C-alpha positions as CSV (number, residue, x, y, z in Angstrom):
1,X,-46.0,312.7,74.2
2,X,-42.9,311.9,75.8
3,X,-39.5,313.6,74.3
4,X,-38.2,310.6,73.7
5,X,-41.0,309.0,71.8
6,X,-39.3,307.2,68.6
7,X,-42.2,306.1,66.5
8,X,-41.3,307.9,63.4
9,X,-37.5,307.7,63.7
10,X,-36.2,305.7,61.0
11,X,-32.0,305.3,61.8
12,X,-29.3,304.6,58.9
13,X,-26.3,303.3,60.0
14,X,-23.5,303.3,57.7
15,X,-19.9,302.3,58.4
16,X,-18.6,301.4,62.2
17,X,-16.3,300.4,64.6
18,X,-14.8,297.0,63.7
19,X,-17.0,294.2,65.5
20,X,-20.3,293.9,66.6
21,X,-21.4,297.2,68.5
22,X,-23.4,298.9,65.7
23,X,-25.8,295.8,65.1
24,X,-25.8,295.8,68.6
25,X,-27.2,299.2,68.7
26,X,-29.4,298.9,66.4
27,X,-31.2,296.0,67.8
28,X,-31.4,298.3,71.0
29,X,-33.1,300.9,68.8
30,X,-35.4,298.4,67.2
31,X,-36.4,298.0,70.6
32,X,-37.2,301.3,71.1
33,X,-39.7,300.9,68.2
34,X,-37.4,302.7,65.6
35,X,-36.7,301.6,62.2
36,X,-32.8,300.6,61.8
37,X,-31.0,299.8,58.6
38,X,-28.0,299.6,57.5
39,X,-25.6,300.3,54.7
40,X,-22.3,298.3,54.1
41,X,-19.6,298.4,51.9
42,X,-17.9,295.8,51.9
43,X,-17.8,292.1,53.5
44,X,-16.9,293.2,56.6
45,X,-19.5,295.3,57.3
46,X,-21.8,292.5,56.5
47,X,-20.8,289.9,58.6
48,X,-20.9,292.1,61.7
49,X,-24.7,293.0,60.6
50,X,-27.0,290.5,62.1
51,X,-30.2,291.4,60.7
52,X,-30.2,290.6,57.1
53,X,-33.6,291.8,56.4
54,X,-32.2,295.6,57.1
55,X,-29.0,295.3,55.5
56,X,-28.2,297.1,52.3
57,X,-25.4,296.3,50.2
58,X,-23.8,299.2,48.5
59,X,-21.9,297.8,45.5
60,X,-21.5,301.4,43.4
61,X,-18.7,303.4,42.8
62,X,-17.6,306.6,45.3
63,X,-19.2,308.8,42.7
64,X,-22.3,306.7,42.8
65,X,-23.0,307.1,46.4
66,X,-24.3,310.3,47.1
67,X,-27.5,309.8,45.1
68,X,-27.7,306.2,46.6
69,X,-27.6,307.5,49.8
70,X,-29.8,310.2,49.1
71,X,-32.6,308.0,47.3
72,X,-32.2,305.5,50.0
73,X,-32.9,308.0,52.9
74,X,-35.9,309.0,50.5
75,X,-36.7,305.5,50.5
76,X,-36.9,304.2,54.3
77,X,-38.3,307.4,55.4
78,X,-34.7,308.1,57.1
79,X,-34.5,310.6,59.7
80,X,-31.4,310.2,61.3
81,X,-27.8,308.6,60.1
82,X,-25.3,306.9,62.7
83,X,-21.7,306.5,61.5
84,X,-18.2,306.2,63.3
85,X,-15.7,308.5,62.4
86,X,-16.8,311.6,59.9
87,X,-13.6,312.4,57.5
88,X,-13.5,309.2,55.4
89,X,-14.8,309.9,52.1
90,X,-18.4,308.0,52.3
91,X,-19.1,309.2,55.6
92,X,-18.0,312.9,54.7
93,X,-20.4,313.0,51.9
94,X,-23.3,311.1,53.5
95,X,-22.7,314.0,56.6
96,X,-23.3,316.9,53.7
97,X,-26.0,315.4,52.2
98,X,-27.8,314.2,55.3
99,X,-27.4,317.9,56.7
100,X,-28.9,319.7,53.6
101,X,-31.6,316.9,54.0
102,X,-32.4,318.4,57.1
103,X,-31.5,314.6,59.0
104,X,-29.7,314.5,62.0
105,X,-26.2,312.9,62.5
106,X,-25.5,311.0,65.2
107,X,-21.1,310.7,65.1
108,X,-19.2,308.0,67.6
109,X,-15.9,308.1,67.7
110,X,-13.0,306.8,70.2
111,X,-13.0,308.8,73.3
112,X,-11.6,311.8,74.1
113,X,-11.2,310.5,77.6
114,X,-10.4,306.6,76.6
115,X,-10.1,304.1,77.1
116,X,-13.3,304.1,79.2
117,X,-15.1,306.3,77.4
118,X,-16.5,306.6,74.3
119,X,-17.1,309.9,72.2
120,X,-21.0,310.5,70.8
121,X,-21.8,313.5,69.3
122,X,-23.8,315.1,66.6
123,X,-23.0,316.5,62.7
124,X,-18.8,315.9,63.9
125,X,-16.2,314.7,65.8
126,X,-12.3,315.9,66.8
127,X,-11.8,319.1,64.8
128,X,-15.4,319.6,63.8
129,X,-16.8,318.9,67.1
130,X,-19.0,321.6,69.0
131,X,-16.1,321.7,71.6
132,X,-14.1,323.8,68.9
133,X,-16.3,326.9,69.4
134,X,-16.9,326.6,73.2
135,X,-14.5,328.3,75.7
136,X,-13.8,327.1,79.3
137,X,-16.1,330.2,80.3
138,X,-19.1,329.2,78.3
139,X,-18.6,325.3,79.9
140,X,-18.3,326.9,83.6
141,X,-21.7,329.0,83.2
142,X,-23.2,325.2,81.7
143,X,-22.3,323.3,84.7
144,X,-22.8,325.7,87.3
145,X,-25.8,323.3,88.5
146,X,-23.9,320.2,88.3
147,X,-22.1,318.2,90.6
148,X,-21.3,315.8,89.1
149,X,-18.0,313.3,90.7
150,X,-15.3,313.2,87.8
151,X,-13.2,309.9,87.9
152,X,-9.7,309.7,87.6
153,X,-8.4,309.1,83.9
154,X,-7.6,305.2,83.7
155,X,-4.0,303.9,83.2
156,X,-4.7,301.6,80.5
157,X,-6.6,300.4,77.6
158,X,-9.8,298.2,78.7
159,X,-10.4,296.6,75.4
160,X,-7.1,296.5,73.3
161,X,-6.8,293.0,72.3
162,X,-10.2,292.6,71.5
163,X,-9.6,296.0,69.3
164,X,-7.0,294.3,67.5
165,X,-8.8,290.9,67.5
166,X,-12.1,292.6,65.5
167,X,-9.9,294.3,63.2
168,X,-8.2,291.5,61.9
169,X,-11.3,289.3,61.7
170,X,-12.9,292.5,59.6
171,X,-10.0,292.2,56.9
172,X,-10.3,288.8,56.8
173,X,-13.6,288.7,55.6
174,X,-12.7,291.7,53.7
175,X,-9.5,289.7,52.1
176,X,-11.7,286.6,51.6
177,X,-15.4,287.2,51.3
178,X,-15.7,290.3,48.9
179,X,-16.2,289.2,45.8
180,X,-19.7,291.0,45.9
181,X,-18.4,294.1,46.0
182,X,-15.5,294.8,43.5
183,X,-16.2,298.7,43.8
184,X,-15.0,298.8,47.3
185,X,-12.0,301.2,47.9
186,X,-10.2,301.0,51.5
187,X,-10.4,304.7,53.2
188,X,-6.7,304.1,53.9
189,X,-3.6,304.0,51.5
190,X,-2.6,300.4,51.7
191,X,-4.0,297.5,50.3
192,X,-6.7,295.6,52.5
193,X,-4.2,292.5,52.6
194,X,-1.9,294.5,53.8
195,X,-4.1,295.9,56.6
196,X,-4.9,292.3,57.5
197,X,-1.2,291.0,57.8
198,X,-0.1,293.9,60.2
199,X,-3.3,293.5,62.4
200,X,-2.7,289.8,62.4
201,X,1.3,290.4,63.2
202,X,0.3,293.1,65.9
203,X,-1.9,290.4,67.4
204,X,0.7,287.6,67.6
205,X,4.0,289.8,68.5
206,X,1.6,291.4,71.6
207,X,3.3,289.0,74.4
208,X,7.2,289.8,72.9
209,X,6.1,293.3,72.5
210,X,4.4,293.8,75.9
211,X,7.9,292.3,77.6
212,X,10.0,294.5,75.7
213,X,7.9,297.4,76.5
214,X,8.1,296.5,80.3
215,X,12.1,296.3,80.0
216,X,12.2,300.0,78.3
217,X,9.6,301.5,80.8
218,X,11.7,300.2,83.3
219,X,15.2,301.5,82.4
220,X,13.9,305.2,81.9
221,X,11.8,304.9,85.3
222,X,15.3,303.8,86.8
223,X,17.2,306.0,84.8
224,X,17.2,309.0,87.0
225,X,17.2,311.4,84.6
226,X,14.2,314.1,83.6
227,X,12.4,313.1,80.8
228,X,10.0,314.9,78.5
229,X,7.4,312.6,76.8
230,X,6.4,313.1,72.4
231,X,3.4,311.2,72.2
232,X,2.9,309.4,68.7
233,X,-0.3,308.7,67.0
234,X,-1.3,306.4,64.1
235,X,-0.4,308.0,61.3
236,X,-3.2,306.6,59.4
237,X,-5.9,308.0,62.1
238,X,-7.9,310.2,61.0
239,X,-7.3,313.0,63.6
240,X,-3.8,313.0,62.1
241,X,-4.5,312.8,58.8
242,X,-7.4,315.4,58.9
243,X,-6.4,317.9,61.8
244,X,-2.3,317.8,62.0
245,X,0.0,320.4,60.0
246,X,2.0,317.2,59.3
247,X,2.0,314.8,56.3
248,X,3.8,312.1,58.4
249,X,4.5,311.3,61.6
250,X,8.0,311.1,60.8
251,X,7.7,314.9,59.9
252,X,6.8,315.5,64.0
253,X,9.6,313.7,65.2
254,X,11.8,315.9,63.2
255,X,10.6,318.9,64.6
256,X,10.2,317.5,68.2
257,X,14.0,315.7,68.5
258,X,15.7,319.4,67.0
259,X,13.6,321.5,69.1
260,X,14.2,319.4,72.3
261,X,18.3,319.5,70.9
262,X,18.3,323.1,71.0
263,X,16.1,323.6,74.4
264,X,16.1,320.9,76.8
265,X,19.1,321.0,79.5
266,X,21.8,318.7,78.6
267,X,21.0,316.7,81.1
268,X,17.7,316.0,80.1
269,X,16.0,312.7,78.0
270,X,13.7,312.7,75.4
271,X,11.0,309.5,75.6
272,X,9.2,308.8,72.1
273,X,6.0,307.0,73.2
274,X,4.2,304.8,70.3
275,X,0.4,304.8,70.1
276,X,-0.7,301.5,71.6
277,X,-2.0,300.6,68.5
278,X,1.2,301.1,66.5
279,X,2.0,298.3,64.1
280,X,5.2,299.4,62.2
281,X,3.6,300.6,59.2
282,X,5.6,303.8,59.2
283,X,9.3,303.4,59.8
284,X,9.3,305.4,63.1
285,X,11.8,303.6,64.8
286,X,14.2,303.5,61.4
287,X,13.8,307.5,61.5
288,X,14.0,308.1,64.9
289,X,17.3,306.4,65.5
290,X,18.8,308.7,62.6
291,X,17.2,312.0,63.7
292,X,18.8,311.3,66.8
293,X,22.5,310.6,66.0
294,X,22.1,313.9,63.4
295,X,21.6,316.4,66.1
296,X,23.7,314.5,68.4
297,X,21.2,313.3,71.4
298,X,21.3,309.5,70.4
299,X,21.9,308.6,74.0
300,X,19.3,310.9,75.3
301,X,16.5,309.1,73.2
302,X,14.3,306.3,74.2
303,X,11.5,304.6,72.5
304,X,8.6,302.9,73.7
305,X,6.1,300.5,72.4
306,X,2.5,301.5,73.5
307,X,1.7,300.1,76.7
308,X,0.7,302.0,80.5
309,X,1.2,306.0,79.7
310,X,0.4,306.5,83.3
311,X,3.3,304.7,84.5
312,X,6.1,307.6,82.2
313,X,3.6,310.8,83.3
314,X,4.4,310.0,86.6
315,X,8.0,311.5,86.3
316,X,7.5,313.0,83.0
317,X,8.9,317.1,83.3
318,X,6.1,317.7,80.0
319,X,4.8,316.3,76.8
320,X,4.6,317.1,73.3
321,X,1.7,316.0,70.8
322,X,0.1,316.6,67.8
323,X,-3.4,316.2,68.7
324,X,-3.4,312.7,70.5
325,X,-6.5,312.1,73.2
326,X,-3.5,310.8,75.5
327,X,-2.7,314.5,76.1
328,X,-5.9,314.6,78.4
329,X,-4.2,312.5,80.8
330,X,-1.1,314.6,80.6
331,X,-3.5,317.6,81.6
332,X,-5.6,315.5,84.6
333,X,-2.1,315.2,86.1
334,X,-0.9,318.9,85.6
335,X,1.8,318.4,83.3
336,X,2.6,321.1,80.6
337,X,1.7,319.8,77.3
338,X,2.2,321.3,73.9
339,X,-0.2,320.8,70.8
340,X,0.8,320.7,67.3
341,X,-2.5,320.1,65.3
342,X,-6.2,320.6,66.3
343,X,-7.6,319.0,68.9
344,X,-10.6,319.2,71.4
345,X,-8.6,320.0,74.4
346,X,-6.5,322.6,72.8
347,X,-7.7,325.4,74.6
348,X,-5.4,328.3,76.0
349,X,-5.7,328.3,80.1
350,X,-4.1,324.6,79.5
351,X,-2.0,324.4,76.3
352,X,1.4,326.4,75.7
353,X,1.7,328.6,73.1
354,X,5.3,328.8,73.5
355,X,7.4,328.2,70.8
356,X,9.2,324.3,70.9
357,X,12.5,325.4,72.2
358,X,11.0,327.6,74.8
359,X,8.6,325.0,75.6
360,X,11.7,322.7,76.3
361,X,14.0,325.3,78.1
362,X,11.0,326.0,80.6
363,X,7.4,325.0,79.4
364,X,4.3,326.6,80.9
365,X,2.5,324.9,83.4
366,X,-1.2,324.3,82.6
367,X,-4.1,325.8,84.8
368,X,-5.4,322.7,86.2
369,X,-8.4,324.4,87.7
370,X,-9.6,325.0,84.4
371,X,-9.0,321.6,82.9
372,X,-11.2,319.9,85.8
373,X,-13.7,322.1,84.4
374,X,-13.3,321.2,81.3
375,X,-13.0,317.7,81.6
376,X,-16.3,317.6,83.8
377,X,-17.8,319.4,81.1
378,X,-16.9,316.5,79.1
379,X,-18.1,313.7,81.2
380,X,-21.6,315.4,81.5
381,X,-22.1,315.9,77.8
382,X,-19.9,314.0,74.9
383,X,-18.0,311.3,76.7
384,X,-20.1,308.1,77.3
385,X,-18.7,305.0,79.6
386,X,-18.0,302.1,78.1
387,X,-16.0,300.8,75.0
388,X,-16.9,298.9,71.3
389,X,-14.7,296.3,71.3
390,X,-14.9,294.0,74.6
391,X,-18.7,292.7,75.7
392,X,-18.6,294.3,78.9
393,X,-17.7,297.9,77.2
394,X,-20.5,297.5,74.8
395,X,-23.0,296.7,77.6
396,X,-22.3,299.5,79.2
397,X,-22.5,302.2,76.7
398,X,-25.5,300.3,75.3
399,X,-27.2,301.2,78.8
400,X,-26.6,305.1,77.9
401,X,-26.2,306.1,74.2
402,X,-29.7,305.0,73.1
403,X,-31.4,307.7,75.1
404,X,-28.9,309.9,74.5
405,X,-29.4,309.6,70.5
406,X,-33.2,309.6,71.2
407,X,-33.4,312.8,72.7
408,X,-34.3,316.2,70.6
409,X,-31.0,317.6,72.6
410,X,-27.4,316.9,71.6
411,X,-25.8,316.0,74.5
412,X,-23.8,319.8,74.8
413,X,-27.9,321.1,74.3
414,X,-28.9,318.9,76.7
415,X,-26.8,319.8,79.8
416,X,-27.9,323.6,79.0
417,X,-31.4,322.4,79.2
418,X,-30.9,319.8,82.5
419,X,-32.5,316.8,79.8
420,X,-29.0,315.0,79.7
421,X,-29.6,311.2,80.3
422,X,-28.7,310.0,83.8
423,X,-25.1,307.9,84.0
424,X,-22.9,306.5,86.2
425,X,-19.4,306.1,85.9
426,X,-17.0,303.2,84.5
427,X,-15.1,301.8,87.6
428,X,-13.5,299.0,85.1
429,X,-14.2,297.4,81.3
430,X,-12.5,293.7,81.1
């Protein structure tokens, strides 16, 4: 029998990326002659379920659910669970409960080489990811067979608008079609109306946004100053939320803006670079703009909206993060980088240890030999090409994950035993 024979896989998918790539996968996996159900919580999760025969409503309460989905599991026969994202609450106790059943647990997330890429891995993601425990040696002796071509990092987000498009249209029906499920709790702290009005303002204000962004980007390139770059994150992410050492993103600008006052020459700037997702939910800008004048560097300062990150590395003298994905493409291009929280890429032959005021005087320069290692380490195993949010994206990870998810061998396993799925790479995603 083949290794990928699927007759007596039965897949539970619970929560996903906003928009149609889970049903999408699971009608692959039908396909494939599995059995596919899936698990929502709220309206939003419904509507972007096409099959209605294999859709379960959960309508308990978050103490309710781990029996539920325990029983249910007992129920279909489940052997395997598909989620996106493993730190919010349901999904953290479905992973615990799945894993002392013995099931496997299949995690996507965003990619740790987006925008073309997608992350899939099993039992976690981010800071409980396999790539926690394994050192740059241990992926050099994997891919001492491979020869594998790794593309450059691209310079912007492929599916952005249709990101913010899905998310809105998720809260919507959230907002107006949940009256089925009164027990449902948002993972995030405000209100789902609330989530729906700043993902619906984020999605009209793009075009002012994009040409203010263009005007900024274009004084500091023209500035002719050095620049360092502190790259924000959503505060609500997860990967901040779960893997930072700060409560608020607020609290990393402080530190950031008085370590670059007492290190950086007085001649250099400081560029504060907002996620490209960032919808003024936390007063960043408010904060900034103070934090600046009290340490005296309010002229040295600039902020950015989102937007091409490619375009500020290019002169950018180093970069400062908490765990963002972004510093990947700060590494690709050999600029030093400093981590705050735990990430994937935080691995010493690449990341300073120095302390922030050293980092600033004179940062450490990264061994770039050992992060084309890594990153090819990544391209073979965990990161997948394609996106969830624009049709082309989705077609193109459709064309590898399935496989990939059908094989006895995660995708780190498989490269060790030469059973990885064969790929090619994303040139573009429209």
């Amino acid at each position: 029998m083949s290794e990928h024979a699927s007759t007596t896989r039965s897949f539970l998918f619970l929560q996903g990326p906003h928009g149609p790539f889970f049903s999408g996968l699971g009608r692959m996996l039908r396909a494939a002659d599995c059995s596919v159900w899936r698990i929502g919580f709220n309206a939003g999760d419904q509507a972007f379920w096409r099959n209605k025969t294999s859709y379960l409503p959960f309508r308990g309460t978050l103490a309710e659910w781990p029996e539920y989905f325990l029983q249910t599991c007992r129920d279909k026969g489940i052997s395997d669970i598909v989620l996106y994202g493993d730190t919010r609450p349901i999904h953290a106790k479905a992973i615990a409960a799945a894993k002392s059943a013995g099931l496997r647990v299949h995690v996507f997330e965003e990619g740790y080489m987006r925008p073309y890429w997608v992350t899939y891995e099993r039992d976690g993601s981010n800071g409980h990811s396999r790539l926690m425990q394994t050192s740059v040696k241990d992926m050099r002796t994997r891919l001492e067979q491979s020869d594998i071509e790794t593309p450059p990092p691209p310079a912007h987000w492929g599916d952005m608008r249709q990101h913010v498009f899905y998310g809105a249209l998720y809260h919507w029906f959230v907002m107006f079609q949940n009256q089925g499920y009164r027990n449902f709790r948002p993972h995030r702290a405000i209100s789902v109306t609330r989530e729906f009005k700043l993902y619906l303002k984020r999605l009209l204000l793009m075009p002012a946004q994009a040409i203010e962004r263009g005007l900024a980007t274009r004084r500091i390139r023209n500035g002719g100053f050095p620049y360092h770059l502190a790259l924000l994150q959503l505060e609500h992410d997860s990967a901040f939320q779960m893997h930072s050492p700060f409560e608020t993103m607020v609290d990393f600008l402080a530190e950031v803006i008085a370590g670059f006052a007492a290190g950086a020459p007085r001649h250099h700037h400081l560029v504060i670079k907002a996620h490209p997702l960032e919808d003024g939910r936390a007063p960043i800008r408010r904060a900034l703009r103070r934090l600046a004048r009290s340490h005296g560097i309010a002229d040295r300062v600039h902020y950015v909206r989102g937007g091409k990150l490619a375009e500020l590395l290019n002169d950018a003298r180093s970069a400062v993060t908490v765990n963002s994905t972004a510093g990947q493409q700060v590494l690709w291009r050999g600029i030093p980088l400093k981590v705050f929280g735990t990430a994937v890429y935080d691995k010493p032959e690449f990341t300073s240890d120095q302390s922030l005021v050293k980092f600033f005087e004179a940062p450490d320069r990264p061994d770039s030999r050992a992060y084309r290692d890594y990153r090819r380490y990544l391209m073979e195993t965990s990161q997948m090409p394609g996106g969830f949010y624009s049709r082309t994206g989705r077609k193109q990870l459709l064309r590898h994950v399935v496989d990939m998810m059908l094989s006895p061998h995660d995708p780190y396993e498989a490269l060790r035993h030469g059973t990885a799925a064969p790929r090619q790479q994303l040139s573009v995603v429209r």
